[in-house]
Amino acid sequence: EEEEEEEDGEGKEEEGIEAADGEEDFSADANLFDQEGGDFAAPEPDDVKESFERPFAKQTAEQQGSERQKAEVKEEPLSEAEIKETQPSRKRPFSEQGHGYYEYREDRSYGRAKSPQPPAEDDEEDFDETTVAIDTYNCDLHFKVARDRFSGYPLTIEGFAYLWSGARTTYGVNKGKVCFEVKINEEMAVKHLPVTEPDPHVVRVGWSLDSCNTQLGEEEFSFGYGGTAKKSTNCRFENYGERFAENDILGCYIDFEAGEEVEMSFSKNGKWLGVAFRTKRSVLGGRPLFPHVLTKNCAIEFNFGQKDPWCTIREEFTFIQHVGVDQRIRGTVGPKSKSECEILMMVGLPAAGKTTWAIKHAAGNPAKKYNILGTNAIMEKMKVMGLRRQRNYAGRWDVLIQQATQCLNRLIQIAARKKRNYILDQTNVYGSAQRRKMRPFEGFQRKAVVICPPDEGLRERTVKRTDEEGKDVPDHAVLEMKAHFTLPAAGEFLDEVSFVELQQEEAETLVKQYNEEGKKAGPPPEKRFDSRPGSFRGRGG
């Protein structure tokens, strides 16, 4: 039987993960779900201090580690042959576990944990809305924005050091000749990364539409110049310009007056590198392009014109801050209160189609700017040369997945403090997990979306997924999830429940069948045999 404890209203109050947007509370990240069995232990205060209290201070060579040469920082290898030298292609063996398995282990542990208190909401910002600055609503959750809103850096603790982190600005442009500058302030210490990790420090700068994701240069109408002399758009990488690294200054130019085309170009330390991108004005259709940065373990700073130029600026180009506010276009403005935000909790067995539905729903509702919270979304931010790591990762896949699920745990807690719209893309079949995961989002519109295909359809999808990716979740784990599969209901922690594919009555019949099937199979192997003290009891999202 599923082990559950009643929710503890007197549970320890969380102090929060991230400071209010625009403020730097470097100690707040220490308070995390404190679950029995080490489910996700908070880092020691000294570790938090080391990771957060030096966002822009230049580190000594000893602190950064002498094993890496900064001048040789690489963003993407020049060819697939080169990437095979550092990350030889291999298909994940079926014996290795995927993210679904670690979701299962974590969800199972929720019944043994105290329920978290809803976190404090981020304070309202006192900020001049006419200023061009980093948009705290239009950046990754793990991108820390400084108080002045002109600089920032990514989280680098634990598995976050593998992730790219991006941010766009509050205003974009669709006319004139406009520019901005970016300085690479610091290559942050990531000594916990293996020395075999490619591209530990790298930055891309450029322009993108407000509707694009934060992975600069990896989709249409997203144009980036990266630190290994590569330009990219729509995930196509080509040689361009020169390499850049710590202390270098990049100039980013856009020219809407180049005839029928819009031209984008860059400079390094004042040296113009030539035109990198041309796109038809008619294709843009008057839509504005926004300054954009994507960083991996580097602290950056923007100059939109709030300071004197750091380097020589091309003639006839104007800093974006000096463009009249009536000539700039404001990006999407976020919700004003939690009551305007919604979180959609996906519910369904592995391979049911939750991620597919979440991606389609987010794409079909661009005005809501959904943040998808799931291990798949985390892996999208761990790309190498624009490719997901399972296709070319030389290390242990299960270890990387565990680190990704740890990152997801932190992002969920950060998310509860931010006024945004979310889709929680996990299995969430345990009733105890459903309650605990929704509790921090009190005040949001909390909704569940149940993906319950016919049993035959689920079997077909499972086979297809196994053929393509390897076995994600072992059979015994699926059986235990079936035994404890609980359909959510509107009530204390959910405002609404909707069903995709099988509707409620048919879904209830099938889930009852799953419950019986799972209970007949008995407990999973580790419950029967694994009595080792301190054995791993589940981490991650």
XYZ file of C-alpha atoms in Angstrom:
541
model
C 0.000 0.000 0.000
C 1.111 3.551 -0.662
C 2.772 5.128 2.342
C 1.227 8.519 3.036
C 1.317 10.967 5.891
C -1.289 13.599 6.508
C -0.228 17.023 5.392
C 1.494 18.945 8.127
C 0.155 22.470 8.313
C 2.792 23.264 10.905
C 5.633 22.262 8.555
C 8.773 24.260 8.339
C 8.182 27.534 6.536
C 10.311 27.941 3.434
C 12.415 31.035 3.187
C 12.393 30.831 -0.604
C 14.821 29.952 -3.341
C 15.490 33.121 -5.248
C 15.467 36.759 -4.335
C 12.776 39.021 -5.648
C 13.415 39.917 -9.263
C 16.043 42.599 -9.293
C 17.346 41.786 -5.810
C 20.153 39.456 -4.814
C 19.322 37.281 -1.828
C 22.198 34.841 -2.017
C 21.276 32.768 1.016
C 17.701 32.008 0.056
C 18.542 29.077 -2.227
C 19.462 26.891 0.713
C 15.878 26.064 1.720
C 14.664 23.155 -0.365
C 12.245 20.274 0.089
C 13.663 18.469 3.110
C 12.456 14.954 2.513
C 13.141 11.782 4.450
C 15.826 9.635 2.908
C 17.834 12.514 1.472
C 15.282 13.178 -1.234
C 16.771 16.596 -1.915
C 19.040 17.870 0.805
C 19.780 21.563 1.081
C 23.382 22.549 0.360
C 25.564 23.668 3.208
C 25.574 27.454 3.864
C 29.230 27.733 2.842
C 28.472 26.037 -0.462
C 25.626 28.419 -1.130
C 27.796 31.382 -0.212
C 30.575 30.203 -2.524
C 28.140 29.751 -5.407
C 26.196 32.967 -5.032
C 28.167 35.692 -3.249
C 30.508 36.471 -6.122
C 28.289 37.013 -9.118
C 30.525 39.458 -10.924
C 33.848 39.408 -9.056
C 36.781 38.215 -11.148
C 38.052 34.895 -9.801
C 41.707 33.991 -9.436
C 43.232 31.244 -11.524
C 43.438 29.061 -8.403
C 39.697 29.463 -7.732
C 38.753 28.738 -11.300
C 41.085 25.757 -11.628
C 44.182 25.645 -13.755
C 43.038 22.641 -15.767
C 41.174 24.702 -18.358
C 42.574 27.347 -20.683
C 40.089 30.179 -21.050
C 41.402 31.208 -24.422
C 40.353 27.846 -25.819
C 36.725 27.983 -24.658
C 34.540 26.174 -27.173
C 30.837 26.533 -27.845
C 30.225 23.934 -30.544
C 32.767 21.585 -32.121
C 33.517 22.366 -35.740
C 32.274 19.035 -37.020
C 30.515 15.874 -35.962
C 33.850 14.082 -36.310
C 35.336 16.368 -33.660
C 32.447 15.908 -31.295
C 32.884 12.143 -31.534
C 36.426 12.590 -30.212
C 35.137 14.103 -26.976
C 31.643 12.621 -26.801
C 31.483 9.455 -28.902
C 27.995 8.605 -30.107
C 26.324 5.705 -28.404
C 22.802 4.530 -27.878
C 21.799 4.382 -24.241
C 21.781 0.739 -23.108
C 18.338 -0.505 -22.147
C 19.718 -1.320 -18.681
C 20.262 2.375 -17.893
C 17.308 4.229 -16.417
C 15.728 7.317 -17.931
C 14.105 10.353 -16.357
C 10.767 8.567 -15.893
C 12.389 6.173 -13.441
C 13.738 8.956 -11.254
C 10.369 10.729 -11.360
C 8.813 7.501 -10.101
C 11.292 7.187 -7.226
C 10.779 10.781 -6.190
C 6.990 10.614 -6.411
C 6.965 7.468 -4.304
C 8.920 9.288 -1.599
C 6.375 12.114 -1.352
C 4.189 9.970 0.890
C 6.946 9.974 3.520
C 7.570 13.707 3.512
C 6.042 16.668 5.242
C 4.086 19.016 3.052
C 5.862 22.304 2.240
C 4.379 25.637 3.105
C 3.589 27.955 0.172
C 6.648 30.168 -0.434
C 6.605 33.920 -0.126
C 5.791 35.741 -3.342
C 8.496 37.827 -4.978
C 8.251 41.493 -4.055
C 6.917 43.945 -6.592
C 9.644 45.826 -8.406
C 9.985 49.591 -8.375
C 11.317 49.959 -11.891
C 11.028 52.534 -14.667
C 9.033 50.713 -17.336
C 10.425 52.945 -20.095
C 13.969 51.649 -19.511
C 15.512 48.998 -21.727
C 16.674 46.285 -19.324
C 16.767 42.542 -18.800
C 13.173 41.328 -18.670
C 12.627 39.301 -15.498
C 9.502 37.772 -17.072
C 11.305 36.833 -20.288
C 14.292 34.877 -18.998
C 15.042 31.398 -17.720
C 14.154 30.682 -14.102
C 17.804 29.839 -13.397
C 19.075 33.172 -14.746
C 19.745 35.536 -11.830
C 19.079 39.182 -12.664
C 21.035 41.836 -10.774
C 19.287 44.687 -8.989
C 20.118 47.197 -11.699
C 18.596 44.884 -14.355
C 21.591 45.392 -16.660
C 23.620 42.337 -15.620
C 23.051 38.738 -14.634
C 24.454 35.247 -14.369
C 23.211 31.652 -14.405
C 22.965 29.296 -11.469
C 26.009 27.021 -11.543
C 25.612 24.760 -8.516
C 25.220 21.022 -9.066
C 23.751 20.061 -12.442
C 22.986 23.658 -13.390
C 26.573 23.927 -14.641
C 25.530 21.794 -17.631
C 22.667 24.131 -18.561
C 22.426 27.083 -20.893
C 20.556 30.049 -19.425
C 19.002 32.811 -21.523
C 17.373 36.219 -21.184
C 15.738 38.806 -23.430
C 15.170 42.512 -22.876
C 12.079 44.538 -22.105
C 12.066 46.314 -25.478
C 12.720 45.379 -29.094
C 12.893 47.328 -32.359
C 11.577 46.994 -35.910
C 13.109 50.056 -37.575
C 16.300 52.136 -37.754
C 19.909 51.212 -37.052
C 20.210 50.015 -33.473
C 22.894 48.452 -31.275
C 23.826 47.296 -27.783
C 26.943 45.880 -26.097
C 27.579 42.801 -23.963
C 30.597 42.289 -21.713
C 31.685 38.846 -20.480
C 32.333 39.812 -16.870
C 33.338 36.452 -15.451
C 33.816 32.805 -16.238
C 32.330 31.359 -13.068
C 33.994 28.563 -11.099
C 32.563 25.149 -12.015
C 35.176 22.825 -10.547
C 32.501 20.209 -9.918
C 32.182 19.611 -13.681
C 34.261 16.761 -15.106
C 37.292 17.913 -17.075
C 35.872 16.063 -20.077
C 32.831 18.364 -20.202
C 32.929 20.262 -23.513
C 32.345 24.001 -23.509
C 32.248 24.713 -19.752
C 32.179 28.493 -20.354
C 30.552 30.094 -23.381
C 28.140 32.889 -24.326
C 25.930 33.658 -27.334
C 24.636 37.143 -28.083
C 22.165 38.363 -30.660
C 18.527 39.039 -31.456
C 15.247 37.118 -31.385
C 11.487 37.514 -31.547
C 9.551 37.817 -28.301
C 7.833 34.521 -29.157
C 11.091 32.545 -29.422
C 12.384 30.361 -26.623
C 15.460 31.351 -24.630
C 17.819 29.004 -26.533
C 19.277 31.718 -28.752
C 20.098 30.606 -32.278
C 18.239 27.305 -32.057
C 14.972 28.182 -33.811
C 13.668 30.345 -36.631
C 13.921 34.126 -36.079
C 16.520 33.595 -33.345
C 19.998 34.801 -34.367
C 23.095 34.247 -32.231
C 26.877 34.697 -32.357
C 28.734 32.346 -30.027
C 32.095 32.284 -28.317
C 33.749 29.797 -30.689
C 33.404 31.959 -33.785
C 30.097 30.357 -34.705
C 26.842 31.967 -35.768
C 23.566 30.076 -35.573
C 19.900 30.360 -36.450
C 17.305 27.592 -36.490
C 20.006 25.293 -35.031
C 22.268 25.694 -38.072
C 25.834 26.539 -37.002
C 28.351 28.183 -39.338
C 31.797 29.733 -38.975
C 31.755 33.480 -38.297
C 33.945 36.105 -36.681
C 36.413 35.369 -33.899
C 36.396 33.476 -30.629
C 35.580 35.449 -27.499
C 35.759 34.766 -23.776
C 36.079 36.495 -20.372
C 36.565 40.301 -20.470
C 35.723 40.552 -24.168
C 33.105 43.077 -25.302
C 30.668 42.265 -28.085
C 28.826 44.858 -30.129
C 25.479 43.722 -31.556
C 24.027 45.655 -34.511
C 20.757 45.462 -36.422
C 20.019 47.452 -39.577
C 16.424 47.742 -40.794
C 17.446 50.199 -43.530
C 19.381 47.778 -45.757
C 16.846 47.674 -48.572
C 14.473 44.712 -48.553
C 16.558 42.868 -45.977
C 17.336 43.256 -42.304
C 21.042 42.842 -41.541
C 22.587 41.738 -38.251
C 26.292 42.066 -37.512
C 28.669 41.933 -34.558
C 31.947 43.371 -33.319
C 34.546 42.144 -30.856
C 36.340 44.736 -28.733
C 35.477 47.408 -31.289
C 36.498 45.414 -34.381
C 33.569 44.937 -36.769
C 33.246 41.316 -37.922
C 30.943 41.812 -40.897
C 27.327 40.887 -41.588
C 26.315 37.625 -39.932
C 22.626 37.358 -40.860
C 20.264 38.702 -43.477
C 16.524 38.105 -43.365
C 13.706 39.461 -45.510
C 11.772 42.349 -43.997
C 8.613 40.839 -45.454
C 9.211 37.592 -43.564
C 9.490 39.451 -40.263
C 6.246 41.225 -41.085
C 6.966 44.192 -38.833
C 7.605 42.032 -35.768
C 10.315 43.468 -33.497
C 13.591 41.765 -32.662
C 14.869 41.902 -29.074
C 18.405 41.877 -27.641
C 19.092 38.381 -26.331
C 21.878 36.604 -24.447
C 22.444 32.906 -23.787
C 25.125 31.961 -21.294
C 26.703 28.851 -19.856
C 28.561 29.486 -16.593
C 29.418 33.093 -17.458
C 28.309 36.346 -15.804
C 27.418 39.020 -18.343
C 26.582 42.727 -18.423
C 24.611 44.739 -20.984
C 25.169 48.301 -22.128
C 21.976 49.526 -23.774
C 23.175 53.132 -23.697
C 22.804 53.732 -19.969
C 26.632 54.070 -19.969
C 29.186 55.543 -22.322
C 30.227 53.059 -25.028
C 32.758 50.486 -23.877
C 34.190 50.265 -27.402
C 33.924 52.189 -30.648
C 30.398 51.986 -32.059
C 29.720 51.915 -35.801
C 28.611 55.215 -37.313
C 24.890 55.883 -37.745
C 23.949 53.241 -35.157
C 22.061 54.245 -31.999
C 22.014 52.478 -28.649
C 18.577 50.942 -28.117
C 18.031 52.965 -24.918
C 18.416 56.173 -26.943
C 15.678 55.157 -29.371
C 12.471 56.991 -28.474
C 10.135 54.929 -26.317
C 7.425 55.402 -28.940
C 9.782 53.837 -31.508
C 10.475 50.754 -29.373
C 8.111 47.815 -28.818
C 7.509 46.428 -25.340
C 7.784 42.682 -24.898
C 5.005 40.620 -23.351
C 4.156 41.890 -19.873
C 3.661 39.219 -17.216
C 0.692 38.704 -14.886
C 0.280 41.210 -12.077
C -0.843 38.705 -9.445
C -0.734 34.977 -8.745
C -4.478 34.771 -9.294
C -3.843 35.575 -12.971
C -1.313 32.739 -13.271
C -2.018 29.077 -13.846
C -0.153 25.848 -13.349
C -1.189 22.782 -15.316
C -0.155 19.522 -13.643
C 0.160 16.683 -16.135
C -0.985 13.280 -14.836
C -0.308 10.021 -16.645
C 1.827 6.916 -16.880
C 5.179 6.971 -18.711
C 4.819 7.252 -22.520
C 1.164 8.337 -22.248
C 1.849 11.503 -24.254
C 2.199 14.158 -21.545
C 5.226 15.927 -23.022
C 3.719 15.941 -26.514
C 0.518 17.505 -25.183
C 2.424 20.064 -23.078
C 4.547 21.246 -26.020
C 1.537 21.540 -28.332
C -0.530 23.364 -25.720
C 2.262 25.844 -25.010
C 2.783 26.472 -28.737
C -0.944 26.972 -29.245
C -1.173 29.569 -26.467
C 1.852 31.848 -27.034
C 0.342 34.773 -25.113
C 0.591 32.771 -21.878
C 4.320 32.101 -22.318
C 4.111 28.773 -20.502
C 7.264 27.607 -18.737
C 7.362 23.807 -19.062
C 8.809 22.236 -15.909
C 10.060 18.766 -16.720
C 13.187 16.737 -17.202
C 12.735 16.807 -20.971
C 12.791 20.608 -20.861
C 15.940 20.497 -18.705
C 17.669 18.251 -21.237
C 16.854 20.747 -23.999
C 19.036 23.237 -22.134
C 21.955 20.787 -21.918
C 22.514 20.618 -25.677
C 25.928 20.249 -27.270
C 26.270 21.604 -30.813
C 22.505 21.972 -30.876
C 21.998 18.249 -30.199
C 20.423 16.635 -27.155
C 23.005 14.779 -25.102
C 21.552 11.288 -25.316
C 22.726 11.154 -28.925
C 26.370 11.933 -28.163
C 26.912 11.746 -24.399
C 29.973 9.749 -23.374
C 29.284 9.738 -19.628
C 26.789 7.751 -17.595
C 23.313 8.678 -18.766
C 21.608 7.787 -15.481
C 23.937 10.093 -13.529
C 23.185 12.977 -15.885
C 19.445 12.324 -15.531
C 19.715 12.389 -11.733
C 21.434 15.770 -11.961
C 18.715 17.012 -14.311
C 15.996 15.976 -11.869
C 17.820 17.768 -9.045
C 17.791 20.921 -11.171
C 14.086 20.437 -11.777
C 13.372 20.261 -8.037
C 15.038 23.639 -7.577
C 13.280 25.182 -10.568
C 9.876 24.102 -9.244
C 10.565 25.924 -6.001
C 11.811 29.024 -7.816
C 8.727 28.870 -10.042
C 6.340 29.052 -7.095
C 7.728 32.512 -6.267
C 7.385 33.867 -9.804
C 4.209 35.174 -11.409
C 4.228 33.079 -14.591
C 2.252 30.282 -16.235
C 3.596 26.744 -15.895
C 3.073 23.212 -17.139
C 4.411 20.564 -14.737
C 5.411 17.770 -17.117
C 5.823 14.700 -14.907
C 3.906 11.474 -14.216
C 2.248 12.717 -10.984
C 0.223 9.512 -10.525
C 0.647 9.338 -6.739
C -2.014 11.202 -4.783
C 0.541 12.315 -2.195
C 2.791 13.749 -4.921
C -0.127 15.625 -6.469
C -0.916 17.335 -3.159
C 2.671 18.237 -2.339
C 3.510 19.589 -5.765
C 0.451 21.827 -5.901
C 0.747 23.136 -2.345
C 3.549 25.673 -3.091
C 1.424 27.121 -5.915
C -1.377 28.212 -3.620
C -2.970 31.338 -5.097
C -2.399 30.171 -8.692
C -5.149 28.697 -10.832
C -4.217 25.073 -10.228
C -5.423 22.601 -12.838
C -4.725 18.955 -13.623
C -4.610 17.518 -17.141
C -5.011 13.727 -17.168
C -3.558 11.906 -20.180
C -5.115 8.445 -20.145
C -5.022 6.672 -23.520
C -6.625 3.239 -24.025
C -4.405 0.473 -22.678
C -3.567 -0.807 -26.168
C -2.520 2.694 -27.229
C -0.288 3.053 -24.170
C 1.409 -0.259 -24.958
C 2.115 0.849 -28.537
C 3.559 4.180 -27.380
C 5.716 2.438 -24.790
C 7.180 0.079 -27.415
C 7.838 2.985 -29.787
C 9.558 5.006 -27.070
C 11.675 2.027 -26.000
C 12.769 1.402 -29.592
C 13.795 5.050 -30.000
C 15.314 5.886 -26.612
C 15.842 2.686 -24.674
C 13.834 1.484 -21.698
C 13.028 4.586 -19.664
C 11.248 2.981 -16.711
C 11.666 -0.656 -15.584
C 8.576 -2.845 -15.564
C 8.431 -3.146 -11.775
C 8.319 0.652 -11.445
C 5.485 0.928 -13.964
C 3.567 -1.755 -12.064
C 3.987 0.112 -8.788
C 2.805 3.331 -10.427
C -0.223 1.455 -11.714
C -0.925 0.105 -8.225
C -1.004 3.612 -6.780
C -2.383 5.539 -9.775
C -4.817 8.054 -8.288
C -6.953 10.233 -10.525
C -6.988 13.826 -9.226
C -10.209 15.557 -8.320
C -11.128 19.224 -8.011
C -11.081 20.306 -4.400
C -8.653 21.612 -1.812
C -5.527 21.779 -3.996
C -6.994 21.720 -7.524
C -9.465 24.116 -9.116
C -10.140 22.040 -12.210
C -9.405 18.625 -13.734
C -9.631 17.873 -17.453
C -9.214 14.572 -19.276
C -7.442 14.032 -22.615
C -8.264 10.934 -24.696
C -10.298 8.721 -22.342
C -12.797 10.855 -20.447
C -13.378 10.594 -16.719
C -15.699 7.586 -16.552
C -13.638 5.460 -18.932
C -10.422 6.624 -17.281
C -11.722 5.610 -13.851
C -12.495 2.108 -15.145
C -9.028 1.724 -16.678
C -7.235 3.093 -13.614
C -9.121 0.650 -11.391
C -7.873 -2.118 -13.679
C -4.330 -0.737 -13.378
C -4.612 -0.636 -9.570
C -5.537 -4.313 -9.450
C -2.815 -5.269 -11.933
C -0.159 -3.434 -9.954
C -1.200 -4.792 -6.560
C -1.169 -8.376 -7.818
C 2.420 -7.895 -8.952
C 3.501 -7.082 -5.406
C 6.089 -4.564 -4.125
C 9.087 -3.532 -6.245
C 12.368 -5.462 -5.826
C 14.046 -2.858 -3.618
C 11.167 -2.944 -1.128
C 11.521 -6.737 -0.888
C 15.291 -7.024 -0.775
C 17.107 -3.692 -0.449
C 17.598 -3.047 3.244
C 20.959 -1.340 2.909
C 21.219 1.681 5.220
C 21.310 4.974 3.391
C 20.254 3.439 0.093
C 19.112 5.923 -2.514
C 15.403 6.644 -2.065
C 14.788 8.978 -4.903
C 15.833 12.376 -6.118
C 14.573 14.854 -8.596
C 11.366 15.917 -10.271
